[in-house]
mmCIF file of C-alpha atoms and ligand atoms in Angstrom:
data_model
loop_
_atom_site.group_PDB
_atom_site.id
_atom_site.type_symbol
_atom_site.label_atom_id
_atom_site.label_comp_id
_atom_site.label_asym_id
_atom_site.label_seq_id
_atom_site.Cartn_x
_atom_site.Cartn_y
_atom_site.Cartn_z
ATOM 1 C CA MET D 1 0.143 8.400 -17.098
ATOM 2 C CA PRO D 2 -0.235 6.542 -13.787
ATOM 3 C CA ARG D 3 -1.803 9.576 -12.086
ATOM 4 C CA GLN D 4 -4.447 9.881 -14.797
ATOM 5 C CA ILE D 5 -5.104 6.143 -14.704
ATOM 6 C CA ASN D 6 -5.554 6.251 -10.929
ATOM 7 C CA ARG D 7 -7.940 9.198 -11.202
ATOM 8 C CA ASN D 8 -10.012 7.312 -13.780
ATOM 9 C CA LEU D 9 -9.908 4.247 -11.569
ATOM 10 C CA ILE D 10 -11.197 6.128 -8.506
ATOM 11 C CA PHE D 11 -13.810 8.029 -10.515
ATOM 12 C CA ASN D 12 -15.065 4.765 -12.031
ATOM 13 C CA GLN D 13 -15.240 3.079 -8.631
ATOM 14 C CA VAL D 14 -17.386 5.971 -7.365
ATOM 15 C CA ARG D 15 -19.509 5.738 -10.523
ATOM 16 C CA THR D 16 -20.200 2.025 -10.240
ATOM 17 C CA ARG D 17 -20.385 1.672 -6.467
ATOM 18 C CA GLN D 18 -21.792 4.985 -5.225
ATOM 19 C CA PRO D 19 -22.372 5.811 -2.446
ATOM 20 C CA ILE D 20 -18.937 4.655 -1.310
ATOM 21 C CA SER D 21 -16.558 5.661 1.484
ATOM 22 C CA ARG D 22 -12.873 6.497 1.077
ATOM 23 C CA ALA D 23 -11.922 3.371 3.014
ATOM 24 C CA ASP D 24 -13.937 1.171 0.656
ATOM 25 C CA LEU D 25 -12.418 2.974 -2.338
ATOM 26 C CA ALA D 26 -8.960 2.055 -1.078
ATOM 27 C CA ARG D 27 -10.068 -1.542 -0.544
ATOM 28 C CA VAL D 28 -11.677 -2.043 -3.991
ATOM 29 C CA SER D 29 -9.062 -0.085 -5.960
ATOM 30 C CA GLY D 30 -6.061 -1.651 -4.287
ATOM 31 C CA LEU D 31 -4.490 1.814 -3.993
ATOM 32 C CA GLN D 32 -2.993 3.193 -0.790
ATOM 33 C CA ARG D 33 -5.285 5.135 1.543
ATOM 34 C CA SER D 34 -3.135 8.266 1.157
ATOM 35 C CA THR D 35 -3.245 8.085 -2.657
ATOM 36 C CA VAL D 36 -7.019 7.614 -2.580
ATOM 37 C CA SER D 37 -7.461 10.579 -0.214
ATOM 38 C CA LEU D 38 -5.376 12.813 -2.454
ATOM 39 C CA ILE D 39 -7.315 11.890 -5.589
ATOM 40 C CA VAL D 40 -10.662 12.202 -3.793
ATOM 41 C CA GLU D 41 -9.751 15.736 -2.625
ATOM 42 C CA GLU D 42 -8.896 16.684 -6.228
ATOM 43 C CA LEU D 43 -12.115 15.223 -7.596
ATOM 44 C CA LEU D 44 -14.089 17.018 -4.862
ATOM 45 C CA ALA D 45 -12.351 20.335 -5.557
ATOM 46 C CA GLU D 46 -13.140 20.020 -9.255
ATOM 47 C CA ARG D 47 -16.707 18.996 -8.362
ATOM 48 C CA TRP D 48 -16.651 15.726 -10.307
ATOM 49 C CA ILE D 49 -17.814 14.077 -7.105
ATOM 50 C CA VAL D 50 -19.587 15.343 -3.982
ATOM 51 C CA GLU D 51 -19.785 14.259 -0.388
ATOM 52 C CA GLY D 52 -23.130 12.814 0.593
ATOM 53 C CA SER D 53 -24.623 11.073 3.589
ATOM 54 C CA LEU D 54 -22.769 9.724 6.587
ATOM 55 C CA GLY D 55 -22.375 5.977 6.689
ATOM 56 C CA ARG D 56 -22.949 3.723 9.665
ATOM 57 C CA LEU D 57 -20.405 1.340 11.054
ATOM 58 C CA PRO D 58 -20.698 -0.889 14.149
ATOM 59 C CA ARG D 59 -18.108 1.264 15.916
ATOM 60 C CA GLY D 60 -15.724 4.132 15.345
ATOM 61 C CA ARG D 61 -15.986 7.214 13.176
ATOM 62 C CA ARG D 62 -18.845 7.410 10.697
ATOM 63 C CA PRO D 63 -17.473 7.612 7.141
ATOM 64 C CA THR D 64 -18.709 10.192 4.636
ATOM 65 C CA PHE D 65 -20.014 8.643 1.468
ATOM 66 C CA LEU D 66 -19.002 9.911 -1.963
ATOM 67 C CA ASN D 67 -21.247 10.254 -5.030
ATOM 68 C CA LEU D 68 -20.908 11.559 -8.577
ATOM 69 C CA ASN D 69 -21.968 15.182 -8.827
ATOM 70 C CA GLY D 70 -25.590 14.711 -9.889
ATOM 71 C CA GLN D 71 -25.992 18.355 -10.920
ATOM 72 C CA ARG D 72 -23.658 17.958 -13.846
ATOM 73 C CA GLY D 73 -24.484 16.195 -17.067
ATOM 74 C CA VAL D 74 -23.548 15.560 -20.664
ATOM 75 C CA LEU D 75 -25.562 15.634 -23.887
ATOM 76 C CA ALA D 76 -24.796 12.632 -26.063
ATOM 77 C CA LEU D 77 -25.641 12.117 -29.731
ATOM 78 C CA ASP D 78 -25.416 8.865 -31.625
ATOM 79 C CA ILE D 79 -25.631 10.001 -35.241
ATOM 80 C CA HIS D 80 -26.639 7.669 -38.080
ATOM 81 C CA PRO D 81 -27.232 8.600 -41.724
ATOM 82 C CA PHE D 82 -31.034 8.799 -41.336
ATOM 83 C CA GLN D 83 -31.640 9.105 -37.619
ATOM 84 C CA THR D 84 -29.973 10.354 -34.490
ATOM 85 C CA THR D 85 -30.438 9.473 -30.846
ATOM 86 C CA LEU D 86 -30.065 12.330 -28.391
ATOM 87 C CA ALA D 87 -29.657 11.669 -24.686
ATOM 88 C CA VAL D 88 -29.044 13.430 -21.411
ATOM 89 C CA THR D 89 -26.707 11.488 -19.153
ATOM 90 C CA ASP D 90 -25.043 12.002 -15.816
ATOM 91 C CA LEU D 91 -21.256 12.150 -15.584
ATOM 92 C CA GLY D 92 -21.185 8.368 -15.343
ATOM 93 C CA GLY D 93 -22.921 7.953 -18.690
ATOM 94 C CA LYS D 94 -26.193 6.828 -17.092
ATOM 95 C CA ILE D 95 -28.987 7.763 -19.511
ATOM 96 C CA LEU D 96 -31.538 10.071 -17.869
ATOM 97 C CA ALA D 97 -33.553 11.042 -20.946
ATOM 98 C CA GLU D 98 -33.495 9.878 -24.535
ATOM 99 C CA LYS D 99 -35.089 11.013 -27.779
ATOM 100 C CA LEU D 100 -35.001 9.668 -31.336
ATOM 101 C CA ILE D 101 -34.680 12.357 -34.007
ATOM 102 C CA VAL D 102 -35.762 11.262 -37.486
ATOM 103 C CA LEU D 103 -33.622 13.338 -39.840
ATOM 104 C CA PRO D 104 -35.325 15.356 -42.628
ATOM 105 C CA VAL D 105 -34.968 14.053 -46.178
ATOM 106 C CA ASN D 106 -33.707 17.453 -47.361
ATOM 107 C CA PRO D 107 -29.945 17.421 -46.635
ATOM 108 C CA GLN D 108 -29.956 21.185 -46.016
ATOM 109 C CA LYS D 109 -32.425 20.812 -43.112
ATOM 110 C CA VAL D 110 -30.694 18.031 -41.190
ATOM 111 C CA ILE D 111 -28.393 20.096 -38.964
ATOM 112 C CA GLY D 112 -31.217 22.538 -38.181
ATOM 113 C CA ALA D 113 -33.383 19.645 -36.961
ATOM 114 C CA ILE D 114 -30.581 18.338 -34.742
ATOM 115 C CA VAL D 115 -29.908 21.833 -33.319
ATOM 116 C CA ASP D 116 -33.632 22.301 -32.514
ATOM 117 C CA ALA D 117 -33.822 18.960 -30.724
ATOM 118 C CA ILE D 118 -30.717 19.763 -28.647
ATOM 119 C CA LYS D 119 -32.071 23.185 -27.642
ATOM 120 C CA LYS D 120 -35.387 21.630 -26.580
ATOM 121 C CA MET D 121 -33.587 18.983 -24.562
ATOM 122 C CA ILE D 122 -31.470 21.598 -22.780
ATOM 123 C CA ALA D 123 -34.609 23.633 -21.992
ATOM 124 C CA THR D 124 -36.388 20.654 -20.413
ATOM 125 C CA HIS D 125 -33.305 19.904 -18.295
ATOM 126 C CA CYS D 126 -32.487 23.447 -17.256
ATOM 127 C CA ASP D 127 -31.886 22.326 -13.643
ATOM 128 C CA ARG D 128 -28.717 20.571 -14.799
ATOM 129 C CA SER D 129 -25.407 22.109 -15.875
ATOM 130 C CA PHE D 130 -23.929 20.508 -18.968
ATOM 131 C CA ASP D 131 -20.205 19.894 -19.378
ATOM 132 C CA GLY D 132 -20.510 19.560 -23.104
ATOM 133 C CA ILE D 133 -21.989 17.731 -26.049
ATOM 134 C CA GLY D 134 -20.442 14.541 -27.407
ATOM 135 C CA MET D 135 -21.222 13.219 -30.867
ATOM 136 C CA SER D 136 -20.417 9.801 -32.264
ATOM 137 C CA LEU D 137 -20.531 9.975 -36.038
ATOM 138 C CA PRO D 138 -20.179 7.561 -38.934
ATOM 139 C CA GLY D 139 -17.181 9.101 -40.668
ATOM 140 C CA ARG D 140 -13.596 10.222 -40.179
ATOM 141 C CA PHE D 141 -12.820 13.710 -39.055
ATOM 142 C CA ASP D 142 -9.839 15.918 -39.160
ATOM 143 C CA LEU D 143 -9.983 16.970 -35.516
ATOM 144 C CA GLN D 144 -7.801 20.013 -36.116
ATOM 145 C CA GLY D 145 -9.581 21.251 -39.191
ATOM 146 C CA GLU D 146 -12.927 20.172 -37.713
ATOM 147 C CA LYS D 147 -14.091 18.995 -41.054
ATOM 148 C CA SER D 148 -15.349 15.701 -42.300
ATOM 149 C CA ILE D 149 -12.790 14.048 -44.502
ATOM 150 C CA PHE D 150 -14.510 10.746 -45.127
ATOM 151 C CA ALA D 151 -18.204 10.053 -44.539
ATOM 152 C CA PRO D 152 -19.345 8.063 -47.579
ATOM 153 C CA ASN D 153 -22.718 7.024 -46.106
ATOM 154 C CA ILE D 154 -23.817 10.591 -45.293
ATOM 155 C CA ASP D 155 -25.344 12.978 -47.843
ATOM 156 C CA TRP D 156 -25.784 16.005 -45.553
ATOM 157 C CA PRO D 157 -23.082 18.537 -44.549
ATOM 158 C CA ILE D 158 -21.975 16.663 -41.425
ATOM 159 C CA GLY D 159 -18.644 18.528 -41.299
ATOM 160 C CA ARG D 160 -20.464 21.685 -40.182
ATOM 161 C CA ILE D 161 -22.313 20.120 -37.273
ATOM 162 C CA LYS D 162 -19.737 20.928 -34.575
ATOM 163 C CA SER D 163 -19.573 24.664 -35.228
ATOM 164 C CA ARG D 164 -23.336 24.976 -35.797
ATOM 165 C CA VAL D 165 -24.198 23.276 -32.489
ATOM 166 C CA GLU D 166 -21.514 25.213 -30.595
ATOM 167 C CA GLN D 167 -22.886 28.504 -31.911
ATOM 168 C CA ALA D 168 -26.474 27.573 -31.078
ATOM 169 C CA THR D 169 -25.850 26.272 -27.554
ATOM 170 C CA GLY D 170 -22.659 27.929 -26.319
ATOM 171 C CA LEU D 171 -21.503 24.502 -25.128
ATOM 172 C CA PRO D 172 -18.280 22.785 -26.186
ATOM 173 C CA VAL D 173 -18.894 20.040 -28.748
ATOM 174 C CA VAL D 174 -16.616 17.035 -29.162
ATOM 175 C CA VAL D 175 -17.035 14.917 -32.273
ATOM 176 C CA ASP D 176 -15.328 11.713 -33.281
ATOM 177 C CA ASN D 177 -15.809 8.664 -35.398
ATOM 178 C CA VAL D 178 -18.143 6.249 -33.620
ATOM 179 C CA ALA D 179 -15.631 3.402 -33.538
ATOM 180 C CA ASN D 180 -12.903 5.630 -32.075
ATOM 181 C CA ALA D 181 -15.395 6.932 -29.519
ATOM 182 C CA CYS D 182 -16.410 3.392 -28.581
ATOM 183 C CA ALA D 183 -12.764 2.416 -28.118
ATOM 184 C CA LEU D 184 -12.332 5.394 -25.802
ATOM 185 C CA SER D 185 -15.533 4.425 -24.011
ATOM 186 C CA GLU D 186 -14.225 0.904 -23.379
ATOM 187 C CA VAL D 187 -11.209 2.453 -21.696
ATOM 188 C CA TRP D 188 -13.254 5.113 -19.888
ATOM 189 C CA PHE D 189 -16.317 3.189 -18.734
ATOM 190 C CA GLY D 190 -15.530 -0.445 -19.473
ATOM 191 C CA GLU D 191 -13.326 -2.995 -17.807
ATOM 192 C CA SER D 192 -10.391 -2.087 -19.980
ATOM 193 C CA ASP D 193 -7.480 -0.771 -17.953
ATOM 194 C CA GLY D 194 -6.276 1.704 -20.572
ATOM 195 C CA LEU D 195 -3.099 -0.310 -20.931
ATOM 196 C CA HIS D 196 -3.824 -3.211 -23.226
ATOM 197 C CA ASP D 197 -4.485 -2.843 -26.950
ATOM 198 C CA LEU D 198 -8.000 -3.272 -28.256
ATOM 199 C CA VAL D 199 -9.918 -2.848 -31.486
ATOM 200 C CA VAL D 200 -13.577 -1.836 -31.579
ATOM 201 C CA ILE D 201 -15.612 -2.810 -34.621
ATOM 202 C CA ASN D 202 -18.840 -0.921 -35.131
ATOM 203 C CA VAL D 203 -21.156 -3.039 -37.246
ATOM 204 C CA SER D 204 -23.862 -0.800 -38.616
ATOM 205 C CA GLU D 205 -24.894 0.587 -42.029
ATOM 206 C CA GLY D 206 -21.156 0.359 -42.738
ATOM 207 C CA LEU D 207 -18.210 -1.008 -40.764
ATOM 208 C CA GLY D 208 -15.983 1.229 -38.673
ATOM 209 C CA THR D 209 -12.907 0.339 -36.692
ATOM 210 C CA GLY D 210 -11.417 2.119 -33.693
ATOM 211 C CA ILE D 211 -7.909 1.129 -32.710
ATOM 212 C CA PHE D 212 -6.613 1.714 -29.186
ATOM 213 C CA ALA D 213 -2.892 0.925 -29.149
ATOM 214 C CA ASN D 214 -0.002 1.908 -26.901
ATOM 215 C CA GLY D 215 -2.379 3.779 -24.581
ATOM 216 C CA ARG D 216 -4.039 5.970 -27.202
ATOM 217 C CA ILE D 217 -6.389 5.999 -30.173
ATOM 218 C CA LEU D 218 -4.470 5.370 -33.363
ATOM 219 C CA ARG D 219 -5.468 8.214 -35.675
ATOM 220 C CA GLY D 220 -3.118 8.152 -38.615
ATOM 221 C CA GLU D 221 -2.512 11.014 -41.019
ATOM 222 C CA GLY D 222 -5.443 13.440 -40.880
ATOM 223 C CA GLY D 223 -7.413 11.145 -38.567
ATOM 224 C CA SER D 224 -8.146 8.623 -41.271
ATOM 225 C CA ALA D 225 -6.749 5.420 -39.723
ATOM 226 C CA GLY D 226 -8.966 2.420 -39.109
ATOM 227 C CA GLU D 227 -10.867 2.122 -42.368
ATOM 228 C CA PHE D 228 -10.699 -1.649 -42.498
ATOM 229 C CA GLY D 229 -14.310 -1.470 -43.715
ATOM 230 C CA HIS D 230 -12.970 -0.186 -47.031
ATOM 231 C CA VAL D 231 -10.272 -2.767 -47.541
ATOM 232 C CA GLN D 232 -11.141 -4.670 -50.692
ATOM 233 C CA VAL D 233 -11.956 -8.320 -50.053
ATOM 234 C CA ASP D 234 -13.468 -9.095 -53.478
ATOM 235 C CA PRO D 235 -12.211 -7.279 -56.599
ATOM 236 C CA ASN D 236 -15.353 -8.400 -58.432
ATOM 237 C CA GLY D 237 -17.656 -7.453 -55.577
ATOM 238 C CA LEU D 238 -20.445 -4.913 -55.359
ATOM 239 C CA PRO D 239 -19.821 -1.174 -55.715
ATOM 240 C CA CYS D 240 -19.190 0.517 -52.350
ATOM 241 C CA SER D 241 -20.246 3.984 -51.176
ATOM 242 C CA CYS D 242 -16.546 4.951 -51.069
ATOM 243 C CA GLY D 243 -16.230 4.582 -54.834
ATOM 244 C CA SER D 244 -14.395 1.271 -54.716
ATOM 245 C CA ARG D 245 -15.813 -2.213 -55.104
ATOM 246 C CA GLY D 246 -16.000 -5.319 -52.929
ATOM 247 C CA CYS D 247 -14.949 -3.576 -49.691
ATOM 248 C CA TRP D 248 -15.256 -5.552 -46.434
ATOM 249 C CA GLU D 249 -18.341 -3.534 -45.502
ATOM 250 C CA THR D 250 -20.150 -4.587 -48.685
ATOM 251 C CA VAL D 251 -20.125 -8.181 -47.425
ATOM 252 C CA ALA D 252 -20.207 -7.835 -43.615
ATOM 253 C CA SER D 253 -22.337 -4.797 -42.644
ATOM 254 C CA ASN D 254 -26.023 -4.756 -41.640
ATOM 255 C CA ARG D 255 -26.829 -3.859 -45.242
ATOM 256 C CA ALA D 256 -25.040 -7.004 -46.422
ATOM 257 C CA GLY D 257 -27.095 -9.070 -43.952
ATOM 258 C CA MET D 258 -30.283 -7.528 -45.342
ATOM 259 C CA ARG D 259 -29.149 -8.283 -48.889
ATOM 260 C CA TYR D 260 -28.351 -11.924 -48.086
ATOM 261 C CA PHE D 261 -31.813 -12.329 -46.601
ATOM 262 C CA LYS D 262 -33.477 -10.838 -49.655
ATOM 263 C CA GLU D 263 -31.569 -13.226 -51.932
ATOM 264 C CA ILE D 264 -32.376 -16.293 -49.849
ATOM 265 C CA ALA D 265 -35.979 -15.558 -48.847
ATOM 266 C CA GLN D 266 -36.936 -13.811 -52.107
ATOM 267 C CA LYS D 267 -38.459 -10.989 -50.045
ATOM 268 C CA PRO D 268 -36.906 -8.023 -48.226
ATOM 269 C CA ALA D 269 -36.610 -7.805 -44.433
ATOM 270 C CA PRO D 270 -38.241 -4.547 -43.238
ATOM 271 C CA THR D 271 -35.315 -3.592 -40.985
ATOM 272 C CA PHE D 272 -32.125 -5.147 -39.663
ATOM 273 C CA GLU D 273 -33.726 -5.372 -36.201
ATOM 274 C CA GLU D 274 -36.563 -7.405 -37.749
ATOM 275 C CA LEU D 275 -34.033 -9.676 -39.424
ATOM 276 C CA LEU D 276 -32.375 -10.304 -36.036
ATOM 277 C CA LYS D 277 -35.771 -11.087 -34.482
ATOM 278 C CA GLU D 278 -36.584 -13.529 -37.277
ATOM 279 C CA ALA D 279 -33.258 -15.284 -36.726
ATOM 280 C CA GLU D 280 -33.972 -15.411 -32.990
ATOM 281 C CA THR D 281 -37.300 -17.127 -33.599
ATOM 282 C CA GLY D 282 -35.627 -19.752 -35.780
ATOM 283 C CA ASP D 283 -36.443 -18.573 -39.318
ATOM 284 C CA ALA D 284 -34.044 -20.566 -41.521
ATOM 285 C CA SER D 285 -33.521 -17.832 -44.138
ATOM 286 C CA ALA D 286 -32.784 -15.220 -41.484
ATOM 287 C CA ILE D 287 -30.332 -17.523 -39.701
ATOM 288 C CA LYS D 288 -28.550 -18.247 -42.992
ATOM 289 C CA ALA D 289 -28.325 -14.517 -43.792
ATOM 290 C CA ILE D 290 -26.877 -13.751 -40.362
ATOM 291 C CA GLU D 291 -24.457 -16.635 -40.719
ATOM 292 C CA MET D 292 -23.184 -15.307 -44.068
ATOM 293 C CA MET D 293 -22.713 -11.888 -42.516
ATOM 294 C CA CYS D 294 -20.890 -13.382 -39.502
ATOM 295 C CA VAL D 295 -18.560 -15.438 -41.702
ATOM 296 C CA ALA D 296 -17.634 -12.239 -43.550
ATOM 297 C CA LEU D 297 -17.122 -10.445 -40.219
ATOM 298 C CA GLY D 298 -14.909 -13.275 -38.949
ATOM 299 C CA ARG D 299 -12.720 -13.212 -42.058
ATOM 300 C CA GLY D 300 -12.103 -9.494 -41.686
ATOM 301 C CA MET D 301 -11.353 -9.915 -38.015
ATOM 302 C CA HIS D 302 -8.721 -12.502 -38.883
ATOM 303 C CA MET D 303 -7.030 -9.821 -40.973
ATOM 304 C CA ILE D 304 -7.302 -7.283 -38.135
ATOM 305 C CA ALA D 305 -6.016 -9.753 -35.533
ATOM 306 C CA SER D 306 -3.088 -10.623 -37.817
ATOM 307 C CA ALA D 307 -2.253 -6.990 -38.538
ATOM 308 C CA LEU D 308 -2.613 -5.450 -35.066
ATOM 309 C CA ALA D 309 -2.547 -8.307 -32.528
ATOM 310 C CA PRO D 310 -4.933 -6.603 -30.111
ATOM 311 C CA SER D 311 -5.687 -8.411 -26.865
ATOM 312 C CA GLU D 312 -9.390 -7.820 -27.461
ATOM 313 C CA ILE D 313 -11.780 -7.228 -30.337
ATOM 314 C CA VAL D 314 -14.965 -5.562 -29.119
ATOM 315 C CA VAL D 315 -18.074 -5.542 -31.309
ATOM 316 C CA VAL D 316 -20.585 -2.688 -31.162
ATOM 317 C CA GLY D 317 -23.923 -2.628 -32.966
ATOM 318 C CA ASP D 318 -27.311 -4.315 -33.248
ATOM 319 C CA ILE D 319 -25.710 -7.673 -34.049
ATOM 320 C CA THR D 320 -24.635 -7.870 -30.366
ATOM 321 C CA THR D 321 -28.306 -8.373 -29.362
ATOM 322 C CA LEU D 322 -28.024 -11.792 -31.045
ATOM 323 C CA TRP D 323 -24.559 -12.508 -29.652
ATOM 324 C CA HIS D 324 -25.335 -16.028 -28.408
ATOM 325 C CA MET D 325 -25.772 -16.937 -32.077
ATOM 326 C CA ALA D 326 -23.515 -14.435 -33.877
ATOM 327 C CA GLY D 327 -20.539 -14.515 -31.464
ATOM 328 C CA PRO D 328 -19.674 -18.210 -31.969
ATOM 329 C CA MET D 329 -20.138 -17.910 -35.772
ATOM 330 C CA ILE D 330 -17.770 -14.937 -35.994
ATOM 331 C CA GLU D 331 -15.242 -16.496 -33.641
ATOM 332 C CA ALA D 332 -15.200 -19.831 -35.500
ATOM 333 C CA GLU D 333 -14.441 -18.064 -38.784
ATOM 334 C CA MET D 334 -11.806 -15.799 -37.215
ATOM 335 C CA ARG D 335 -10.024 -18.872 -35.817
ATOM 336 C CA ARG D 336 -10.431 -21.032 -38.936
ATOM 337 C CA ASN D 337 -6.986 -20.051 -40.181
ATOM 338 C CA PRO D 338 -3.960 -19.907 -37.885
ATOM 339 C CA LEU D 339 -3.305 -16.728 -35.896
ATOM 340 C CA VAL D 340 -0.116 -15.828 -34.080
ATOM 341 C CA ARG D 341 -2.240 -14.363 -31.287
ATOM 342 C CA VAL D 342 -5.952 -15.056 -30.879
ATOM 343 C CA PRO D 343 -7.674 -12.008 -29.407
ATOM 344 C CA ARG D 344 -10.568 -12.237 -26.987
ATOM 345 C CA LEU D 345 -13.776 -11.484 -28.891
ATOM 346 C CA ARG D 346 -16.694 -9.916 -27.030
ATOM 347 C CA PRO D 347 -19.674 -7.579 -27.456
ATOM 348 C CA ALA D 348 -19.480 -4.079 -25.968
ATOM 349 C CA HIS D 349 -20.558 -4.052 -22.327
ATOM 350 C CA GLU D 350 -23.396 -1.624 -22.802
ATOM 351 C CA GLY D 351 -24.858 -3.386 -25.830
ATOM 352 C CA ASN D 352 -27.222 -1.086 -27.642
ATOM 353 C CA THR D 353 -26.392 2.030 -25.650
ATOM 354 C CA ALA D 354 -22.656 1.674 -26.297
ATOM 355 C CA ARG D 355 -22.694 4.357 -28.991
ATOM 356 C CA LEU D 356 -24.462 6.856 -26.748
ATOM 357 C CA ARG D 357 -22.081 6.077 -23.901
ATOM 358 C CA SER D 358 -19.184 6.591 -26.299
ATOM 359 C CA ALA D 359 -20.371 10.155 -26.942
ATOM 360 C CA VAL D 360 -20.250 10.782 -23.185
ATOM 361 C CA ALA D 361 -16.731 9.353 -23.077
ATOM 362 C CA LEU D 362 -15.670 11.935 -25.686
ATOM 363 C CA VAL D 363 -16.736 14.812 -23.438
ATOM 364 C CA MET D 364 -15.257 13.259 -20.293
ATOM 365 C CA ASN D 365 -11.991 12.577 -22.076
ATOM 366 C CA GLU D 366 -11.815 16.120 -23.454
ATOM 367 C CA ASN D 367 -12.378 17.556 -19.981
ATOM 368 C CA SER D 368 -9.568 15.229 -18.879
ATOM 369 C CA LEU D 369 -11.197 14.318 -15.600
HETATM 370 ZN ZN1 LIG U 1 -15.604 1.045 -49.616
#
């Protein structure tokens, strides 16, 4: 809706340019002064933003500057199979505190560990009021039933996390698949205008896809749309965590990159981050492994570009830290065969913190600013 888009636009201008006057908001947003004033009054009344200091001009009335309401915040969780990052952010998604939670090996103790960490974080930031808790998760969720319907890389009861955390904290919890959340985050915090279609690909332990089309996240029946990672690309390929074989994620995820390296170098890479560092420093085996992974990513993106014709494909994940090398490899492969429409390919704006920011976007979107 235009009104909602304009509200987001004004809120985001305050977020990125604060402190800012109403007159400057009108100038940078291109909206009429009266429209800006109306939206600003709404945002003030709902305490998303606050009035701050008086500005100085060479002559005339002194304008009142506007800021985000610094008293309010969001708790954001970026959940991976074996670890979780917990952060406190302001309403603009700026990270104020961050903590890595290593998840217990015992699947029955995982949610308890996450709940404890959240409660501690709230206690140390008791001067702040929290609007809610956002969680980006590797898996698909039935948002109505609030249960996990597909999370093949997770062996702990992730479907119960929302209700457990809500009970323990009394705060509203919003969960979504990480790729969906990142797509929402691109619209919420990024340069995307909320109008054009985009696909976010989260390259991690597996591969997740979030599709933003016709102004909304494409969810499909039961919230299970976007599993391009489990489209079979090689019938004789390796077994996949989903029960199938040769899925796209078996050849293009971080795990695939690690496997390629092991085959080429005849020794394992300690972590995917290490593998990226090795490639950065010019190690031939690491570069070859990354290249094989990028070729596989590019092939899958050709399929996605052909099927959905998004104007952009946005990549999220550790691979974006090596984008100067990986980006051109992926793009070359994606363009190797003809495409009716070639999408713009780019890394997520926030790089490594994109997944945390996406959890903030979930809460902001739910509160429908
Ligand atoms: Zn699979």
